């Protein structure tokens, strides 16, 4: 493909605009319009693809509703109640607050579809708690906050898995339940490493919560803890569609925060609505840009070409997945996860299907890679974010992250090599893929 080919120029325009600070979604729309113009095609096709991709998908409505539920649940006293619950469960073990940091990421998975949002919200609070009174160094606390934040988007309800369902046509319900065991595995390997490090480095242990206090703490946190249970129960019982379940989650979050906990007022609700709208619009523009650019990619027959080339190499499904792991880990260090799911995965999916890779397994492996990429040196987005929040150097942060990165890649290898581990729960729920 020559340097003056319309597709090459479109890619150059997208890259150039992105480097100039233009949002990626807008850059993809601009690059796609340039491609249509240079090819002599009707530029109105860009608007047509945008409208068809966004307004014809009822599933997309689930994204702003999940975001609204997460925003409401992150307001008021919900965070405090859940953190007290996490501390009561694991604070007494070696590496007390460090263990709490990981557990809160698992618990808050139902309230944050974004690793970046998790790190900036409850993760930032944990960063302050861990460094108070010099219990942990800033660099270790920041590194742990970064790596634990990647757990949330793997567990349901997961916005990355909603986006994957959009581009793959897979069942969002089966994808959600398929992410449960890998997400818990990721948390388990992190907590295991903390236990080992705490024995060697004498991490502090929190004062045990008296047994008589556990029922009260659990009772106070139970309404918030029930959100993912209710969500998955409605999905797998067939009572609701994924989008209706997202609406139910938002309504339940409002009920718990405003009525049961009485921690959300009209001002807080307004702020939650505004925040959710801003995040939803940002994701929506990215989806719109990806829809238009995917039309360009399809017009160039790129997915079919790549699929033919890879099939000609006679790769086994395992080798293909290993290559995908490497590619997505590298891309995840440079690009926002939604961009990879919406632009890169549609190119790889035809090959995965042709090789007999299960689409649900492929989706979970892809999301795991993308999340780990966020803490992969030297350009992982979470590393830069936590370096700024914690005011520590990137070098110090990377040194603390490396052991966690090693155990997470080990968990990724297990998930990649053992599809039945991912598909066990979906098959119990009736999945036949």
Short mmCIF file of C-alpha atoms in Angstrom, two decimals:
data_model
loop_
_atom_site.label_atom_id
_atom_site.label_comp_id
_atom_site.label_asym_id
_atom_site.label_seq_id
_atom_site.Cartn_x
_atom_site.Cartn_y
_atom_site.Cartn_z
CA UNK A 1 0.00 0.00 0.00
CA UNK A 2 1.59 3.29 -1.13
CA UNK A 3 2.05 6.36 1.05
CA UNK A 4 -0.49 8.25 -1.07
CA UNK A 5 -3.17 5.56 -0.86
CA UNK A 6 -6.42 6.93 0.66
CA UNK A 7 -6.32 4.43 3.53
CA UNK A 8 -2.72 5.36 4.39
CA UNK A 9 -3.61 9.05 4.37
CA UNK A 10 -6.66 8.37 6.52
CA UNK A 11 -4.50 6.56 9.10
CA UNK A 12 -1.99 9.44 9.02
CA UNK A 13 -4.82 11.93 9.60
CA UNK A 14 -6.16 9.95 12.58
CA UNK A 15 -2.70 9.64 14.13
CA UNK A 16 -1.83 13.29 13.49
CA UNK A 17 -5.08 14.63 14.93
CA UNK A 18 -4.76 12.36 17.97
CA UNK A 19 -1.23 13.63 18.64
CA UNK A 20 -2.56 17.19 18.42
CA UNK A 21 -5.00 16.39 21.23
CA UNK A 22 -8.17 15.82 19.21
CA UNK A 23 -10.35 13.13 20.88
CA UNK A 24 -9.81 9.74 19.22
CA UNK A 25 -13.48 9.42 18.23
CA UNK A 26 -13.44 12.75 16.40
CA UNK A 27 -10.10 11.90 14.80
CA UNK A 28 -11.46 8.60 13.44
CA UNK A 29 -14.51 10.35 11.97
CA UNK A 30 -12.30 12.98 10.31
CA UNK A 31 -9.91 10.36 8.92
CA UNK A 32 -12.82 8.28 7.60
CA UNK A 33 -14.40 11.30 5.88
CA UNK A 34 -11.03 12.02 4.25
CA UNK A 35 -10.89 8.43 2.99
CA UNK A 36 -14.39 8.66 1.50
CA UNK A 37 -13.49 11.95 -0.18
CA UNK A 38 -10.25 10.63 -1.69
CA UNK A 39 -12.01 7.49 -2.92
CA UNK A 40 -14.70 9.58 -4.58
CA UNK A 41 -17.40 7.99 -2.40
CA UNK A 42 -20.41 9.73 -0.90
CA UNK A 43 -19.18 11.36 2.32
CA UNK A 44 -22.69 11.06 3.69
CA UNK A 45 -21.85 7.38 4.23
CA UNK A 46 -19.99 8.48 7.36
CA UNK A 47 -23.18 9.86 8.88
CA UNK A 48 -25.14 6.81 7.72
CA UNK A 49 -22.72 4.39 9.38
CA UNK A 50 -22.65 6.49 12.53
CA UNK A 51 -26.43 6.55 12.81
CA UNK A 52 -26.87 2.89 11.89
CA UNK A 53 -24.24 1.77 14.38
CA UNK A 54 -25.49 3.83 17.31
CA UNK A 55 -29.26 4.06 16.94
CA UNK A 56 -29.87 0.49 15.79
CA UNK A 57 -28.18 -1.07 18.81
CA UNK A 58 -30.41 -1.31 21.89
CA UNK A 59 -27.43 -2.82 23.73
CA UNK A 60 -25.57 0.50 23.64
CA UNK A 61 -28.15 2.03 25.98
CA UNK A 62 -26.81 -0.25 28.71
CA UNK A 63 -23.52 1.69 28.84
CA UNK A 64 -24.85 5.07 30.15
CA UNK A 65 -27.17 3.23 32.55
CA UNK A 66 -24.31 1.18 34.04
CA UNK A 67 -22.25 4.38 34.30
CA UNK A 68 -25.12 6.14 36.09
CA UNK A 69 -25.50 3.23 38.53
CA UNK A 70 -21.76 3.32 39.26
CA UNK A 71 -21.73 7.10 39.73
CA UNK A 72 -24.67 7.06 42.16
CA UNK A 73 -23.22 4.17 44.18
CA UNK A 74 -19.87 5.97 44.43
CA UNK A 75 -21.57 8.97 46.09
CA UNK A 76 -22.17 9.48 49.78
CA UNK A 77 -21.56 6.86 52.44
CA UNK A 78 -21.61 3.78 50.19
CA UNK A 79 -17.82 3.81 49.78
CA UNK A 80 -17.23 4.06 53.53
CA UNK A 81 -19.58 1.16 54.31
CA UNK A 82 -18.00 -1.10 51.70
CA UNK A 83 -14.45 -0.23 52.78
CA UNK A 84 -15.35 -1.07 56.39
CA UNK A 85 -16.70 -4.40 55.15
CA UNK A 86 -13.50 -5.14 53.18
CA UNK A 87 -11.35 -4.22 56.19
CA UNK A 88 -13.39 -6.52 58.45
CA UNK A 89 -12.84 -9.43 56.04
CA UNK A 90 -9.12 -9.20 55.16
CA UNK A 91 -7.61 -6.36 57.22
CA UNK A 92 -6.41 -8.80 59.90
CA UNK A 93 -4.26 -10.77 57.43
CA UNK A 94 -0.59 -10.01 56.61
CA UNK A 95 -0.48 -6.89 54.48
CA UNK A 96 -3.80 -5.70 55.94
CA UNK A 97 -4.60 -2.49 54.03
CA UNK A 98 -2.89 -3.82 50.91
CA UNK A 99 -5.24 -6.81 50.98
CA UNK A 100 -8.17 -4.42 51.53
CA UNK A 101 -7.08 -2.46 48.44
CA UNK A 102 -7.42 -5.55 46.24
CA UNK A 103 -10.68 -6.72 47.82
CA UNK A 104 -12.28 -3.30 47.42
CA UNK A 105 -11.48 -3.43 43.69
CA UNK A 106 -13.35 -6.75 43.49
CA UNK A 107 -16.28 -5.41 45.52
CA UNK A 108 -16.43 -2.12 43.61
CA UNK A 109 -16.41 -3.97 40.28
CA UNK A 110 -20.20 -3.62 40.25
CA UNK A 111 -19.81 0.15 40.56
CA UNK A 112 -17.13 0.96 38.03
CA UNK A 113 -16.82 -0.14 34.44
CA UNK A 114 -13.49 1.61 34.02
CA UNK A 115 -10.08 0.85 35.51
CA UNK A 116 -9.14 4.52 35.25
CA UNK A 117 -12.29 5.56 37.13
CA UNK A 118 -11.65 2.94 39.81
CA UNK A 119 -8.08 4.17 40.36
CA UNK A 120 -9.21 7.80 40.48
CA UNK A 121 -12.15 7.08 42.83
CA UNK A 122 -11.98 4.40 45.50
CA UNK A 123 -8.37 3.65 44.54
CA UNK A 124 -7.29 7.20 45.33
CA UNK A 125 -8.96 6.90 48.74
CA UNK A 126 -7.08 3.64 49.39
CA UNK A 127 -3.83 5.35 48.35
CA UNK A 128 -4.36 7.95 51.08
CA UNK A 129 -5.28 5.34 53.69
CA UNK A 130 -2.24 3.16 52.94
CA UNK A 131 0.31 6.00 53.13
CA UNK A 132 -1.18 7.58 56.26
CA UNK A 133 1.25 7.37 59.20
CA UNK A 134 3.90 5.91 56.86
CA UNK A 135 2.39 2.40 56.86
CA UNK A 136 3.33 1.86 53.18
CA UNK A 137 5.55 3.77 50.80
CA UNK A 138 3.86 6.02 48.26
CA UNK A 139 5.30 4.04 45.36
CA UNK A 140 4.03 0.66 46.65
CA UNK A 141 0.56 2.02 47.44
CA UNK A 142 0.34 3.67 44.01
CA UNK A 143 1.52 0.50 42.25
CA UNK A 144 -1.01 -1.64 44.11
CA UNK A 145 -3.82 0.83 43.41
CA UNK A 146 -2.94 0.72 39.70
CA UNK A 147 -2.80 -3.08 39.40
CA UNK A 148 -5.89 -3.71 41.53
CA UNK A 149 -7.87 -1.25 39.40
CA UNK A 150 -7.61 -3.58 36.38
CA UNK A 151 -9.82 -6.17 38.15
CA UNK A 152 -13.04 -4.12 38.05
CA UNK A 153 -13.64 -4.08 34.27
CA UNK A 154 -13.18 -7.87 34.08
CA UNK A 155 -15.98 -8.62 36.54
CA UNK A 156 -19.65 -7.88 35.74
CA UNK A 157 -21.09 -5.48 34.87
CA UNK A 158 -18.16 -4.78 32.53
CA UNK A 159 -18.31 -1.96 29.98
CA UNK A 160 -15.41 -3.46 27.95
CA UNK A 161 -17.38 -6.70 27.65
CA UNK A 162 -20.49 -4.76 26.61
CA UNK A 163 -18.43 -3.17 23.81
CA UNK A 164 -17.05 -6.59 22.83
CA UNK A 165 -20.61 -7.95 22.67
CA UNK A 166 -21.42 -5.05 20.33
CA UNK A 167 -18.66 -5.86 17.84
CA UNK A 168 -18.82 -9.66 18.11
CA UNK A 169 -22.53 -10.35 18.47
CA UNK A 170 -21.83 -12.55 21.52
CA UNK A 171 -24.32 -12.79 24.38
CA UNK A 172 -23.59 -10.10 26.96
CA UNK A 173 -25.02 -12.34 29.68
CA UNK A 174 -22.60 -15.19 28.94
CA UNK A 175 -19.70 -12.72 28.62
CA UNK A 176 -20.51 -11.23 32.03
CA UNK A 177 -20.56 -14.59 33.78
CA UNK A 178 -17.45 -15.73 31.87
CA UNK A 179 -15.51 -12.83 33.40
CA UNK A 180 -16.25 -13.88 37.00
CA UNK A 181 -13.62 -16.61 37.49
CA UNK A 182 -10.81 -14.80 35.58
CA UNK A 183 -11.53 -11.62 37.55
CA UNK A 184 -11.43 -13.48 40.87
CA UNK A 185 -8.26 -15.26 39.75
CA UNK A 186 -6.63 -11.90 39.05
CA UNK A 187 -7.54 -10.73 42.54
CA UNK A 188 -6.34 -13.99 44.10
CA UNK A 189 -2.86 -13.85 42.53
CA UNK A 190 -2.45 -10.23 43.65
CA UNK A 191 -3.49 -11.04 47.21
CA UNK A 192 -1.21 -14.09 47.20
CA UNK A 193 1.76 -11.94 46.16
CA UNK A 194 0.94 -9.40 48.90
CA UNK A 195 0.91 -12.23 51.45
CA UNK A 196 4.36 -13.38 50.31
CA UNK A 197 5.76 -9.84 50.27
CA UNK A 198 4.29 -9.04 53.67
CA UNK A 199 6.18 -11.96 55.24
CA UNK A 200 9.44 -10.70 53.74
CA UNK A 201 8.93 -6.94 54.22
CA UNK A 202 6.92 -6.99 57.48
CA UNK A 203 3.90 -5.13 56.17
CA UNK A 204 1.62 -3.90 58.97
CA UNK A 205 -1.51 -5.79 60.00
CA UNK A 206 -4.73 -3.95 60.84
CA UNK A 207 -6.40 -4.45 64.20
CA UNK A 208 -8.89 -7.33 63.90
CA UNK A 209 -12.53 -6.28 63.85
CA UNK A 210 -14.32 -7.92 66.82
CA UNK A 211 -16.51 -10.83 65.79
CA UNK A 212 -19.56 -9.19 67.38
CA UNK A 213 -19.16 -6.26 64.94
CA UNK A 214 -19.14 -8.39 61.77
CA UNK A 215 -22.93 -8.88 61.50
CA UNK A 216 -23.55 -5.13 61.81
CA UNK A 217 -20.85 -4.20 59.26
CA UNK A 218 -22.09 -6.85 56.84
CA UNK A 219 -25.70 -5.75 57.28
CA UNK A 220 -24.78 -2.13 56.53
CA UNK A 221 -22.89 -3.11 53.37
CA UNK A 222 -25.32 -5.81 52.19
CA UNK A 223 -27.66 -3.60 50.10
CA UNK A 224 -24.72 -2.35 48.02
CA UNK A 225 -23.21 -5.85 47.78
CA UNK A 226 -26.49 -7.16 46.39
CA UNK A 227 -26.30 -5.04 43.22
CA UNK A 228 -24.28 -7.55 41.11
CA UNK A 229 -26.35 -10.44 42.51
CA UNK A 230 -29.60 -8.79 41.44
CA UNK A 231 -28.13 -7.80 38.08
CA UNK A 232 -26.88 -11.28 37.18
CA UNK A 233 -30.00 -12.91 38.62
CA UNK A 234 -32.24 -10.83 36.34
CA UNK A 235 -30.04 -11.55 33.32
CA UNK A 236 -29.80 -15.32 33.71
CA UNK A 237 -33.37 -15.84 34.82
CA UNK A 238 -34.54 -14.19 31.61
CA UNK A 239 -36.54 -11.55 33.48
CA UNK A 240 -34.72 -8.69 31.74
CA UNK A 241 -32.58 -7.96 28.70
CA UNK A 242 -29.05 -6.60 29.35
CA UNK A 243 -30.24 -3.04 28.76
CA UNK A 244 -33.24 -3.47 31.05
CA UNK A 245 -30.91 -4.96 33.67
CA UNK A 246 -28.73 -1.85 33.39
CA UNK A 247 -31.79 0.34 33.96
CA UNK A 248 -32.74 -1.78 36.96
CA UNK A 249 -29.18 -1.42 38.31
CA UNK A 250 -29.41 2.38 38.04
CA UNK A 251 -32.80 2.41 39.78
CA UNK A 252 -31.54 0.07 42.53
CA UNK A 253 -28.42 2.21 43.05
CA UNK A 254 -30.63 5.28 43.51
CA UNK A 255 -32.93 3.39 45.91
CA UNK A 256 -30.03 2.17 48.06
CA UNK A 257 -28.14 5.48 48.14
CA UNK A 258 -31.07 7.87 48.52
CA UNK A 259 -33.64 5.87 50.49
CA UNK A 260 -31.81 3.17 52.49
CA UNK A 261 -28.52 4.98 53.20
CA UNK A 262 -29.95 8.53 52.89
CA UNK A 263 -26.57 9.67 51.61
CA UNK A 264 -27.62 11.18 48.26
CA UNK A 265 -29.55 14.43 47.98
CA UNK A 266 -30.90 16.31 44.98
CA UNK A 267 -27.59 18.10 44.48
CA UNK A 268 -25.68 14.79 44.54
CA UNK A 269 -28.16 13.25 42.09
CA UNK A 270 -27.76 16.18 39.71
CA UNK A 271 -23.97 15.90 39.92
CA UNK A 272 -24.19 12.15 39.24
CA UNK A 273 -26.37 12.73 36.19
CA UNK A 274 -23.98 15.36 34.80
CA UNK A 275 -20.92 13.17 35.41
CA UNK A 276 -22.60 10.15 33.83
CA UNK A 277 -23.65 12.21 30.81
CA UNK A 278 -20.11 13.47 30.25
CA UNK A 279 -18.58 10.00 30.48
CA UNK A 280 -21.31 8.51 28.28
CA UNK A 281 -20.85 11.18 25.61
CA UNK A 282 -17.10 10.55 25.61
CA UNK A 283 -17.62 6.80 25.12
CA UNK A 284 -20.43 7.45 22.62
CA UNK A 285 -18.23 9.59 20.39
CA UNK A 286 -15.54 6.91 20.50
CA UNK A 287 -18.09 4.27 19.47
CA UNK A 288 -19.39 6.53 16.68
CA UNK A 289 -15.88 7.11 15.34
CA UNK A 290 -15.09 3.41 15.50
CA UNK A 291 -18.29 2.55 13.60
CA UNK A 292 -17.36 4.89 10.75
CA UNK A 293 -13.71 3.76 10.68
CA UNK A 294 -14.75 0.09 10.74
CA UNK A 295 -16.69 0.79 7.53
CA UNK A 296 -13.46 2.05 5.99
CA UNK A 297 -11.57 -1.03 7.19
CA UNK A 298 -14.25 -3.30 5.75
CA UNK A 299 -14.22 -1.38 2.46
CA UNK A 300 -10.50 -2.09 2.19
CA UNK A 301 -11.24 -5.78 2.92
CA UNK A 302 -8.62 -5.71 5.67
CA UNK A 303 -10.22 -8.25 8.09
CA UNK A 304 -10.60 -10.83 5.31
CA UNK A 305 -7.05 -10.19 4.07
CA UNK A 306 -5.53 -10.60 7.53
CA UNK A 307 -7.65 -13.70 8.13
CA UNK A 308 -6.45 -15.23 4.83
CA UNK A 309 -2.80 -14.46 5.64
CA UNK A 310 -3.00 -15.97 9.12
CA UNK A 311 -4.87 -19.03 7.86
CA UNK A 312 -2.17 -19.46 5.23
CA UNK A 313 0.40 -19.54 8.04
CA UNK A 314 -1.48 -22.58 9.40
CA UNK A 315 -1.48 -21.29 12.97
CA UNK A 316 -3.02 -23.40 15.68
CA UNK A 317 -5.67 -21.73 17.86
CA UNK A 318 -3.20 -21.65 20.76
CA UNK A 319 -0.42 -19.97 18.76
CA UNK A 320 -2.95 -17.46 17.43
CA UNK A 321 -4.11 -16.62 20.97
CA UNK A 322 -0.50 -16.23 22.13
CA UNK A 323 0.18 -13.80 19.26
CA UNK A 324 -3.00 -11.91 20.14
CA UNK A 325 -1.82 -11.72 23.76
CA UNK A 326 1.45 -10.09 22.76
CA UNK A 327 -0.26 -7.67 20.35
CA UNK A 328 -2.93 -6.56 22.81
CA UNK A 329 -0.51 -6.20 25.73
CA UNK A 330 1.60 -3.83 23.62
CA UNK A 331 -1.40 -1.91 22.27
CA UNK A 332 -2.94 -1.72 25.73
CA UNK A 333 0.09 0.19 26.95
CA UNK A 334 -0.48 2.90 24.34
CA UNK A 335 -4.22 3.02 23.57
CA UNK A 336 -7.41 3.39 25.59
CA UNK A 337 -9.10 -0.01 25.91
CA UNK A 338 -12.35 0.95 24.18
CA UNK A 339 -10.43 1.94 21.05
CA UNK A 340 -8.75 -1.47 20.88
CA UNK A 341 -12.04 -3.31 21.35
CA UNK A 342 -13.90 -1.27 18.74
CA UNK A 343 -11.16 -1.03 16.09
CA UNK A 344 -8.63 -3.85 16.53
CA UNK A 345 -10.77 -6.78 17.70
CA UNK A 346 -13.17 -6.65 14.69
CA UNK A 347 -10.10 -7.21 12.50
CA UNK A 348 -8.99 -10.24 14.55
CA UNK A 349 -12.40 -11.82 15.11
CA UNK A 350 -12.78 -13.42 11.63
CA UNK A 351 -9.49 -15.25 12.11
CA UNK A 352 -10.43 -16.37 15.62
CA UNK A 353 -13.73 -17.71 14.30
CA UNK A 354 -12.05 -19.47 11.38
CA UNK A 355 -9.60 -21.17 13.75
CA UNK A 356 -12.40 -22.38 16.00
CA UNK A 357 -11.62 -20.12 18.97
CA UNK A 358 -14.70 -19.72 21.14
CA UNK A 359 -15.90 -16.07 20.89
CA UNK A 360 -16.69 -15.80 24.60
CA UNK A 361 -13.26 -17.15 25.57
CA UNK A 362 -11.63 -14.85 23.02
CA UNK A 363 -13.48 -11.83 24.42
CA UNK A 364 -12.44 -12.49 28.01
CA UNK A 365 -8.80 -13.12 26.99
CA UNK A 366 -8.81 -9.90 24.96
CA UNK A 367 -10.22 -7.81 27.83
CA UNK A 368 -7.70 -9.32 30.27
CA UNK A 369 -4.88 -8.35 27.92
CA UNK A 370 -6.18 -4.83 27.47
CA UNK A 371 -6.54 -4.30 31.21
CA UNK A 372 -3.04 -5.63 31.95
CA UNK A 373 -1.74 -3.36 29.18
CA UNK A 374 -2.84 -0.38 31.28
CA UNK A 375 -0.07 -1.19 33.81
CA UNK A 376 2.52 -2.43 31.29
CA UNK A 377 5.69 -0.26 31.23
CA UNK A 378 6.74 2.08 29.90
CA UNK A 379 3.54 3.69 28.61
CA UNK A 380 0.66 2.07 30.52
CA UNK A 381 -1.99 4.74 31.05
CA UNK A 382 -2.63 3.76 34.68
CA UNK A 383 1.08 4.14 35.46
CA UNK A 384 1.10 7.76 34.30
CA UNK A 385 -2.17 8.44 36.11
CA UNK A 386 -1.04 7.01 39.46
CA UNK A 387 2.39 8.61 39.13
CA UNK A 388 0.60 11.98 39.00
CA UNK A 389 -1.95 11.20 41.74
CA UNK A 390 0.62 9.78 44.19
CA UNK A 391 3.38 12.22 43.20
CA UNK A 392 5.98 9.49 42.72
CA UNK A 393 8.41 9.01 39.87
CA UNK A 394 7.48 6.67 37.05
CA UNK A 395 10.66 4.66 37.64
CA UNK A 396 9.78 3.97 41.30
CA UNK A 397 6.25 3.02 40.30
CA UNK A 398 7.38 0.61 37.60
CA UNK A 399 9.76 -1.18 40.00
CA UNK A 400 6.88 -1.84 42.39
CA UNK A 401 4.52 -2.89 39.59
CA UNK A 402 6.80 -5.50 38.01
CA UNK A 403 6.17 -8.36 40.51
CA UNK A 404 2.40 -7.84 40.17
CA UNK A 405 2.70 -7.72 36.40
CA UNK A 406 4.47 -11.08 36.52
CA UNK A 407 1.71 -12.85 38.49
CA UNK A 408 -1.03 -11.22 36.37
CA UNK A 409 0.58 -12.44 33.15
CA UNK A 410 0.76 -15.87 34.77
CA UNK A 411 -3.01 -15.68 35.41
CA UNK A 412 -3.52 -14.56 31.82
CA UNK A 413 -1.54 -17.57 30.59
CA UNK A 414 -3.80 -19.89 32.60
CA UNK A 415 -6.93 -18.27 31.17
CA UNK A 416 -5.51 -18.49 27.65
CA UNK A 417 -4.39 -22.11 27.88
CA UNK A 418 -7.47 -23.37 29.73
CA UNK A 419 -10.67 -22.25 27.92
CA UNK A 420 -12.81 -24.46 30.17
CA UNK A 421 -11.83 -22.27 33.12
CA UNK A 422 -13.51 -19.30 31.40
CA UNK A 423 -16.44 -21.26 29.96
CA UNK A 424 -17.30 -23.31 33.06
CA UNK A 425 -19.87 -20.86 34.48
CA UNK A 426 -21.40 -19.91 31.10
CA UNK A 427 -21.95 -23.61 30.34
CA UNK A 428 -23.65 -24.08 33.71
CA UNK A 429 -25.94 -21.22 32.64
CA UNK A 430 -26.76 -22.94 29.34
CA UNK A 431 -24.04 -21.74 26.97
CA UNK A 432 -23.42 -24.28 24.21
CA UNK A 433 -20.56 -22.61 22.34
#
